[in-house]
Amino acid sequence: MMKREHWGSRLGFILAAAGSAVGLGNIWKFPYMAGENGGGAFLLIYLALVFTIGLSVMLAEMVLGRMAEKNAIGAFAKLKGGAWPLIGFCGVAAAFIILSFYSVVAGWTISYMVKSVTGALAIEDPDQLGSLFGGFISDPVSPLIYHAIFMVLTVFVVLSGVGAGIERASKILMPALFALLLVLIVRSVTLPGAEAGITFLLSPDFSKVTWTTVSDALSQAFFSLSLGMGAMITYGSYLSKKENIASSAGWVTLLDTMVAVMSGLLILPAVFAFGFDPSAGPGLTFITLPAVFAQMPFGSFFAFLFFLLLAIAALTSAVSILEVVVAYFVDDRGISRKSASITVGVIIFLMGIPSSLSLGIMGDFTIFGMGFFDLMDFVSSKLLLPIGGLFISLFVGWVVWGKAKEDIALHNGIVPFWINAWGIIVKFIAPVAIAFILLKGLGVL
Ligand code: PFF
């Protein structure tokens, strides 16, 4: 059997995993969810969930991957078998679903990069920008072309391999992402009137908090940290036994959270400075922000940088989603990386078509009262990821606990002092809390 490929360096792994975590979830979703859910209150609940359940599941996934040296399905099959690989199958299904609509939104960001260069976004009136956005996403052809371009880029990185593709792309793109983010934050927080946005994000208003807020924060945490579908199992499977895996999990969680908070600090002050509504929803980045940019000196330039930032963030995340599926076909089905990447890429492109069309000509077609796009988002982020996280915790806590403890200590032979706290979280707290929040959020309890 061929030896499994390993990451070239610790930094390479951390950047690739952070690249997976940092994505549209942080820059596009987080600020508008915070805007809709009372700002600071949402932030506090989010942080509490990320550093308890999120961090624990992150470590659990990485450990599973490294122990098994296998993809999301194969890892469960190798470590225990029985019905457990079903968790991996749900993860692979979630990967197909998430990437199909993720790539549609990522395509919008590429189109908006082009629009900022051509000057099409230099409009100060949000209503007009709203019609521009609405007109664009409901067009039956144009968004699909950008969706295709984005899938081609994603497939290209994945078929180039773990080291030569994923790790190399992350090492170039992630530093670029951090640099862009810093430039844009400095621009945003130095706008006159920006303090209102900062205060909004940092001072909690608990009157807006309901169980839906908490369950939104939980699904946002799973989505943002790339948990629950085996992305971190897959990336962990390329880790060498010498690595300090707990510290890597900590770094990835921290970086992802920092970027979410920083995106809030980038977007909300600018929105407040120009007197727009922070609870504008998913349109916040595509409608309100261009209006903000249009009112600034060199606005088109900053708009271009912003949509470039979004596109880069989306690409490194999309790569990890595709890798979940490709790793399975390469490990367990004996298919070459190249054929697997291209075939799966084409299938996911096709699955994205109804999502994109549901925002336009297929708009009247609903299932459970939701359009196709919203349904895909709901099923994956609200159900599959948290449920996946629940079973991953149970598996690590109850089925392979002894081996997992050994794996954590591999790099220096010392079992860390916090191991039992982690044990209590994966055995009891995470499964119970996830189940409770899910049921509350769905209105079952
Ligand atoms: N974490 C990515 C984001 O925040 O945009 C999205 C994502 C990537 C979700 C990988 C799930 C996943 F496995």
Coordinates of C-alpha atoms and ligand atoms in Angstrom, one line a residue:
M1 CA 0.0 0.0 0.0
M2 CA 1.2 3.5 -0.8
K3 CA 2.2 5.6 2.2
R4 CA -0.3 8.3 3.0
E5 CA 0.8 11.8 2.0
H6 CA 1.5 14.1 4.9
W7 CA 1.4 17.9 5.2
G8 CA 4.8 19.5 4.4
S9 CA 4.9 21.4 7.7
R10 CA 2.9 22.3 10.8
L11 CA 2.2 25.7 9.4
G12 CA 1.0 24.2 6.2
F13 CA -1.6 22.1 8.0
I14 CA -2.7 25.0 10.2
L15 CA -3.1 27.3 7.2
A16 CA -5.0 24.6 5.2
A17 CA -7.3 23.9 8.1
A18 CA -7.8 27.6 8.9
G19 CA -8.4 28.0 5.1
S20 CA -11.2 25.5 5.4
A21 CA -12.7 27.2 8.4
V22 CA -12.4 30.8 7.3
G23 CA -14.9 31.3 4.5
L24 CA -18.1 32.9 3.4
G25 CA -19.4 31.7 6.8
N26 CA -17.2 34.2 8.6
I27 CA -17.3 37.2 6.2
W28 CA -20.7 37.0 4.6
K29 CA -22.9 35.1 7.1
F30 CA -21.5 36.0 10.6
P31 CA -21.9 39.9 10.4
Y32 CA -25.5 39.7 9.1
M33 CA -26.4 37.0 11.6
A34 CA -25.0 39.2 14.4
G35 CA -26.8 42.1 12.9
E36 CA -30.1 40.3 12.9
N37 CA -29.7 38.8 16.4
G38 CA -28.8 41.8 18.6
G39 CA -25.1 42.2 17.9
G40 CA -23.1 41.7 21.1
A41 CA -25.5 39.1 22.6
F42 CA -25.2 36.9 19.6
L43 CA -21.4 37.3 19.7
L44 CA -21.2 36.2 23.3
I45 CA -23.4 33.1 22.8
Y46 CA -21.4 32.3 19.7
L47 CA -18.1 32.6 21.5
A48 CA -19.3 30.4 24.4
L49 CA -20.3 27.7 22.0
V50 CA -17.2 27.9 19.9
F51 CA -14.8 27.5 22.8
T52 CA -16.6 24.6 24.4
I53 CA -18.4 22.4 21.9
G54 CA -16.7 23.8 18.8
L55 CA -13.1 23.4 20.0
S56 CA -13.8 19.9 21.4
V57 CA -15.4 18.6 18.2
M58 CA -12.5 20.2 16.2
L59 CA -10.0 18.2 18.3
A60 CA -12.2 15.1 18.1
E61 CA -12.3 15.2 14.3
M62 CA -8.6 15.8 13.9
V63 CA -7.7 13.0 16.3
L64 CA -10.1 10.6 14.4
G65 CA -8.4 11.4 11.1
R66 CA -4.9 11.0 12.4
M67 CA -5.6 7.7 14.2
A68 CA -7.2 6.2 11.2
E69 CA -5.3 7.9 8.4
K70 CA -8.4 7.6 6.4
N71 CA -11.2 9.7 4.9
A72 CA -14.4 10.6 6.8
I73 CA -16.2 7.3 6.0
G74 CA -13.1 5.0 6.1
A75 CA -12.0 6.4 9.4
F76 CA -15.2 5.0 11.2
A77 CA -15.0 1.8 9.2
K78 CA -11.3 1.2 10.2
L79 CA -11.7 2.2 13.9
K80 CA -14.9 0.4 14.7
G81 CA -17.2 -0.6 11.7
G82 CA -20.8 -1.5 12.3
A83 CA -23.2 1.3 11.7
W84 CA -20.6 4.0 12.6
P85 CA -19.5 4.7 9.0
L86 CA -23.0 6.1 8.4
I87 CA -21.8 9.2 10.1
G88 CA -19.2 9.6 7.4
F89 CA -21.8 8.9 4.7
C90 CA -23.9 11.7 6.1
G91 CA -20.8 13.9 6.0
V92 CA -20.1 13.1 2.4
A93 CA -23.8 13.8 1.5
A94 CA -23.5 17.1 3.4
A95 CA -20.4 18.0 1.4
F96 CA -22.2 17.5 -1.9
I97 CA -25.1 19.7 -0.6
I98 CA -23.0 22.5 1.0
L99 CA -20.6 22.9 -1.9
S100 CA -23.5 23.0 -4.4
F101 CA -24.9 26.2 -2.9
Y102 CA -21.6 27.5 -1.5
S103 CA -20.2 27.6 -5.0
V104 CA -23.2 29.6 -6.2
V105 CA -22.6 32.3 -3.6
A106 CA -18.8 32.2 -4.3
G107 CA -19.6 32.8 -7.9
W108 CA -21.4 36.0 -7.0
T109 CA -18.3 37.2 -5.3
I110 CA -16.3 36.7 -8.5
S111 CA -18.9 38.5 -10.5
Y112 CA -18.9 41.4 -8.0
M113 CA -15.1 41.6 -8.4
V114 CA -15.6 42.1 -12.1
K115 CA -18.5 44.6 -11.4
S116 CA -16.2 46.7 -9.2
V117 CA -13.6 46.9 -11.9
T118 CA -16.0 47.9 -14.6
G119 CA -17.6 50.6 -12.4
A120 CA -21.0 48.9 -12.3
L121 CA -21.0 49.1 -8.5
A122 CA -20.4 52.8 -8.3
I123 CA -24.0 53.4 -7.2
E124 CA -24.7 55.2 -3.8
D125 CA -28.4 54.3 -3.6
P126 CA -28.9 51.0 -1.8
D127 CA -32.3 50.5 -3.4
Q128 CA -30.7 50.6 -6.8
L129 CA -28.0 48.3 -5.6
G130 CA -30.7 46.0 -4.3
S131 CA -32.3 45.8 -7.7
L132 CA -28.9 45.2 -9.3
F133 CA -28.3 42.3 -6.9
G134 CA -31.8 40.9 -7.2
G135 CA -31.6 41.1 -11.0
F136 CA -28.2 39.4 -11.1
I137 CA -29.0 36.5 -8.8
S138 CA -32.3 35.8 -10.4
D139 CA -30.8 35.8 -13.9
P140 CA -31.0 32.2 -15.3
V141 CA -27.6 32.3 -17.0
S142 CA -25.0 34.7 -15.6
P143 CA -24.7 33.4 -12.0
L144 CA -24.3 29.8 -13.4
I145 CA -21.3 30.9 -15.5
Y146 CA -19.6 32.3 -12.3
H147 CA -20.6 29.1 -10.4
A148 CA -18.9 27.1 -13.1
I149 CA -15.7 29.3 -13.0
F150 CA -15.5 28.8 -9.2
M151 CA -16.0 25.1 -9.4
V152 CA -13.2 24.8 -12.1
L153 CA -10.8 26.7 -9.7
T154 CA -11.8 24.4 -6.8
V155 CA -11.4 21.2 -8.8
F156 CA -8.0 22.5 -10.1
V157 CA -6.6 22.9 -6.6
V158 CA -7.9 19.6 -5.3
L159 CA -6.7 17.5 -8.3
S160 CA -3.2 19.0 -7.9
G161 CA -3.0 17.0 -4.6
V162 CA -2.7 17.6 -0.9
G163 CA 0.8 19.2 -0.8
A164 CA 1.1 20.6 -4.3
G165 CA -2.5 21.8 -4.4
I166 CA -4.2 22.4 -1.1
E167 CA -1.2 23.2 1.1
R168 CA 0.4 25.4 -1.5
A169 CA -2.7 27.3 -2.3
S170 CA -3.4 27.9 1.4
K171 CA 0.1 29.1 2.0
I172 CA -0.3 31.8 -0.7
L173 CA -3.9 32.7 -0.2
M174 CA -4.3 32.8 3.6
P175 CA -1.6 35.4 4.2
A176 CA -3.1 37.4 1.4
L177 CA -6.5 37.1 3.1
F178 CA -5.2 38.4 6.4
A179 CA -3.5 41.3 4.7
L180 CA -6.6 42.3 2.8
L181 CA -8.7 42.0 6.0
L182 CA -6.4 44.3 7.9
V183 CA -6.4 47.0 5.2
L184 CA -10.2 46.9 5.0
I185 CA -10.7 47.1 8.8
V186 CA -8.4 50.1 9.1
R187 CA -10.4 51.8 6.4
S188 CA -13.7 50.9 8.0
V189 CA -13.1 51.7 11.7
T190 CA -11.5 55.1 10.8
L191 CA -14.7 56.3 9.0
P192 CA -16.5 59.1 10.9
G193 CA -19.4 57.6 12.8
A194 CA -17.9 54.1 12.9
E195 CA -18.1 53.8 16.8
A196 CA -21.8 53.0 16.6
G197 CA -21.0 49.8 14.7
I198 CA -18.3 48.8 17.2
T199 CA -20.6 49.5 20.1
F200 CA -23.4 47.5 18.5
L201 CA -21.1 44.4 18.1
L202 CA -19.5 44.7 21.5
S203 CA -22.5 45.6 23.7
P204 CA -25.0 42.8 24.2
D205 CA -28.8 43.3 23.9
F206 CA -30.3 40.2 25.5
S207 CA -33.8 41.2 24.8
K208 CA -33.4 39.9 21.2
V209 CA -32.2 36.4 22.4
T210 CA -34.5 33.4 21.9
W211 CA -33.9 29.7 21.5
T212 CA -33.7 30.4 17.8
T213 CA -30.8 32.7 18.4
V214 CA -29.0 30.0 20.3
S215 CA -29.6 27.4 17.7
D216 CA -28.6 29.8 14.9
A217 CA -25.4 30.5 16.9
L218 CA -24.8 26.7 17.2
S219 CA -25.3 26.0 13.5
Q220 CA -23.2 29.0 12.6
A221 CA -20.4 27.7 14.9
F222 CA -20.4 24.3 13.1
F223 CA -20.5 25.8 9.7
S224 CA -17.9 28.3 10.4
L225 CA -15.4 25.9 12.0
S226 CA -16.1 23.3 9.2
L227 CA -17.3 20.7 11.7
G228 CA -19.7 17.9 11.6
M229 CA -19.1 16.5 8.1
G230 CA -15.5 15.2 8.3
A231 CA -13.5 18.0 6.7
M232 CA -11.2 18.0 9.8
I233 CA -11.2 14.2 9.9
T234 CA -10.0 14.3 6.3
Y235 CA -7.4 17.0 6.9
G236 CA -6.3 15.3 10.1
S237 CA -5.7 12.1 8.2
Y238 CA -2.7 13.8 6.5
L239 CA -1.1 14.7 9.8
S240 CA 2.1 13.1 11.0
K241 CA 2.2 11.5 14.4
K242 CA 4.8 14.0 15.6
E243 CA 2.4 17.0 15.5
N244 CA 1.0 18.6 18.6
I245 CA -2.6 18.1 17.5
A246 CA -4.3 19.9 20.4
S247 CA -2.4 23.1 19.9
S248 CA -3.2 23.0 16.1
A249 CA -6.9 22.6 16.9
G250 CA -6.7 25.6 19.2
W251 CA -5.0 27.7 16.6
V252 CA -7.5 26.9 13.9
T253 CA -10.4 27.7 16.2
L254 CA -8.8 30.9 17.3
L255 CA -8.0 32.1 13.8
D256 CA -11.5 31.3 12.6
T257 CA -13.1 33.2 15.5
M258 CA -10.8 36.1 15.0
V259 CA -11.7 36.4 11.4
A260 CA -15.4 36.3 12.2
V261 CA -15.1 39.1 14.8
M262 CA -12.8 41.1 12.5
S263 CA -15.4 40.8 9.7
G264 CA -18.0 42.1 12.1
L265 CA -15.6 45.0 12.8
L266 CA -15.1 45.5 9.1
I267 CA -18.7 45.4 8.0
L268 CA -20.8 46.8 10.9
P269 CA -18.9 50.1 11.5
A270 CA -19.1 50.9 7.8
V271 CA -22.8 50.1 7.7
F272 CA -23.4 52.3 10.8
A273 CA -21.2 55.1 9.6
F274 CA -23.4 55.5 6.5
G275 CA -26.7 55.1 8.4
F276 CA -27.7 51.7 6.9
D277 CA -29.7 49.0 8.7
P278 CA -27.5 46.2 10.2
S279 CA -30.3 43.7 10.0
A280 CA -30.4 43.8 6.2
G281 CA -29.8 40.0 6.1
P282 CA -27.9 38.1 3.4
G283 CA -27.9 41.2 1.2
L284 CA -25.7 43.1 3.7
T285 CA -22.5 42.2 1.9
F286 CA -23.8 42.5 -1.7
I287 CA -26.1 45.5 -1.3
T288 CA -25.2 47.6 1.7
L289 CA -21.5 47.4 1.5
P290 CA -21.2 48.4 -2.2
A291 CA -23.3 51.5 -1.3
V292 CA -20.9 52.2 1.6
F293 CA -17.9 51.8 -0.8
A294 CA -19.5 54.0 -3.4
Q295 CA -19.5 56.9 -0.9
M296 CA -15.8 56.6 -0.1
P297 CA -12.9 58.0 -1.9
F298 CA -11.3 55.2 -4.0
G299 CA -14.4 53.2 -3.3
S300 CA -14.2 50.9 -6.4
F301 CA -10.7 49.9 -5.4
F302 CA -11.8 49.0 -1.8
A303 CA -14.9 47.2 -3.3
F304 CA -12.6 45.1 -5.5
L305 CA -10.3 44.2 -2.5
F306 CA -13.4 43.2 -0.5
F307 CA -14.8 40.9 -3.1
L308 CA -11.4 39.5 -3.7
L309 CA -11.1 38.8 0.0
L310 CA -14.5 36.9 -0.1
A311 CA -13.5 34.9 -3.2
I312 CA -10.2 33.8 -1.6
A313 CA -11.9 32.8 1.6
A314 CA -14.5 30.9 -0.3
L315 CA -12.0 29.0 -2.4
T316 CA -9.9 27.6 0.4
S317 CA -13.1 26.4 2.1
A318 CA -14.6 24.9 -1.0
V319 CA -11.4 23.0 -1.6
S320 CA -11.8 21.3 1.8
I321 CA -15.4 20.4 1.1
L322 CA -14.5 18.8 -2.2
E323 CA -11.5 17.0 -0.6
V324 CA -13.9 15.3 1.8
V325 CA -15.6 13.6 -1.1
V326 CA -12.5 13.1 -3.2
A327 CA -10.5 11.5 -0.4
Y328 CA -13.2 8.9 0.0
F329 CA -13.2 7.9 -3.7
V330 CA -9.4 7.9 -3.7
D331 CA -8.9 5.8 -0.5
D332 CA -11.8 3.4 -0.6
R333 CA -12.9 3.2 -4.3
G334 CA -9.5 3.1 -5.9
I335 CA -10.3 6.0 -8.2
S336 CA -7.5 8.4 -9.2
R337 CA -7.5 11.8 -7.6
K338 CA -7.8 13.5 -11.0
S339 CA -10.9 11.6 -12.2
A340 CA -12.5 11.8 -8.8
S341 CA -12.0 15.6 -8.6
I342 CA -13.4 16.2 -12.0
T343 CA -16.4 13.9 -11.8
V344 CA -17.4 15.1 -8.4
G345 CA -16.9 18.7 -9.4
V346 CA -19.2 18.2 -12.4
I347 CA -21.9 16.6 -10.3
I348 CA -21.7 19.4 -7.7
F349 CA -21.9 22.0 -10.4
L350 CA -25.1 20.3 -11.7
M351 CA -26.6 20.2 -8.2
G352 CA -26.0 23.9 -7.8
I353 CA -28.1 24.8 -10.8
P354 CA -31.5 24.4 -9.1
S355 CA -30.2 26.3 -6.1
S356 CA -29.2 29.2 -8.3
L357 CA -32.5 29.1 -10.3
S358 CA -34.6 28.9 -7.1
L359 CA -33.6 32.6 -6.6
G360 CA -35.1 33.5 -10.0
I361 CA -37.2 31.5 -12.5
M362 CA -37.8 28.6 -10.2
G363 CA -38.7 30.9 -7.3
D364 CA -42.3 29.6 -7.0
F365 CA -41.2 26.1 -6.5
T366 CA -41.0 25.4 -2.7
I367 CA -40.5 22.4 -0.5
F368 CA -41.6 22.7 3.1
G369 CA -42.2 26.4 2.4
M370 CA -38.6 26.9 1.4
G371 CA -36.9 27.5 -2.0
F372 CA -34.3 25.0 -3.1
F373 CA -31.4 27.2 -2.0
D374 CA -32.8 27.8 1.5
L375 CA -33.7 24.1 1.8
M376 CA -30.1 23.0 1.0
D377 CA -28.8 25.5 3.5
F378 CA -31.3 24.4 6.2
V379 CA -30.8 20.7 5.8
S380 CA -27.0 20.9 5.8
S381 CA -26.2 23.6 8.4
K382 CA -29.2 23.3 10.6
L383 CA -29.4 19.5 10.6
L384 CA -26.6 17.5 9.1
L385 CA -23.6 19.4 10.6
P386 CA -24.8 19.6 14.3
I387 CA -26.1 16.0 14.2
G388 CA -22.8 14.9 12.7
G389 CA -21.0 16.7 15.5
L390 CA -23.1 15.0 18.0
F391 CA -22.2 11.5 16.8
I392 CA -18.6 12.3 16.3
S393 CA -18.4 13.4 20.0
L394 CA -20.1 10.2 21.1
F395 CA -17.8 8.1 19.0
V396 CA -14.6 9.7 20.3
G397 CA -15.9 9.8 23.9
W398 CA -17.3 6.3 24.2
V399 CA -16.0 4.1 21.4
V400 CA -12.3 5.1 20.9
W401 CA -11.6 7.2 24.0
G402 CA -8.5 5.2 25.2
K403 CA -6.9 5.4 21.8
A404 CA -7.8 9.0 21.4
K405 CA -6.1 9.9 24.6
E406 CA -3.0 8.2 23.5
D407 CA -3.1 9.9 20.1
I408 CA -3.3 13.4 21.8
A409 CA -0.1 12.6 23.8
L410 CA 1.9 11.2 20.9
H411 CA 4.1 14.2 20.2
N412 CA 5.7 14.3 23.7
G413 CA 4.3 11.3 25.6
I414 CA 2.6 13.4 28.2
V415 CA -1.1 13.1 28.7
P416 CA -2.2 16.8 29.1
F417 CA -3.9 18.0 32.3
W418 CA -7.1 19.0 30.5
I419 CA -7.8 15.6 29.0
N420 CA -10.6 14.8 31.4
A421 CA -12.3 18.1 30.8
W422 CA -12.3 17.3 27.1
G423 CA -13.6 13.8 27.9
I424 CA -16.5 15.2 29.9
I425 CA -17.4 17.5 27.0
V426 CA -17.3 14.9 24.2
K427 CA -19.0 12.2 26.3
F428 CA -21.8 14.2 27.9
I429 CA -21.9 18.0 27.4
A430 CA -21.6 18.3 23.6
P431 CA -24.1 15.5 22.7
V432 CA -26.7 16.7 25.3
A433 CA -26.3 20.4 24.5
I434 CA -26.4 19.8 20.7
A435 CA -29.5 17.6 21.0
F436 CA -31.2 20.1 23.3
I437 CA -30.4 23.2 21.3
L438 CA -31.5 21.5 18.0
L439 CA -34.8 20.4 19.4
K440 CA -35.5 23.8 21.0
G441 CA -34.5 25.6 17.8
L442 CA -36.9 23.4 15.8
G443 CA -39.7 24.0 18.2
V444 CA -40.0 20.3 19.2
L445 CA -39.2 20.9 22.9
Ligands
PFF1 N1 -16.2 26.9 7.2 C1 -16.6 27.4 5.9 C2 -17.1 28.8 6.1 O1 -17.2 29.3 7.2 O2 -17.4 29.4 5.0 C3 -17.7 26.5 5.2 C4 -17.5 25.0 5.4 C5 -16.3 24.4 5.0 C6 -18.4 24.3 6.0 C7 -16.0 23.1 5.2 C8 -18.2 22.9 6.2 C9 -17.0 22.3 5.8 F1 -16.8 21.1 6.0

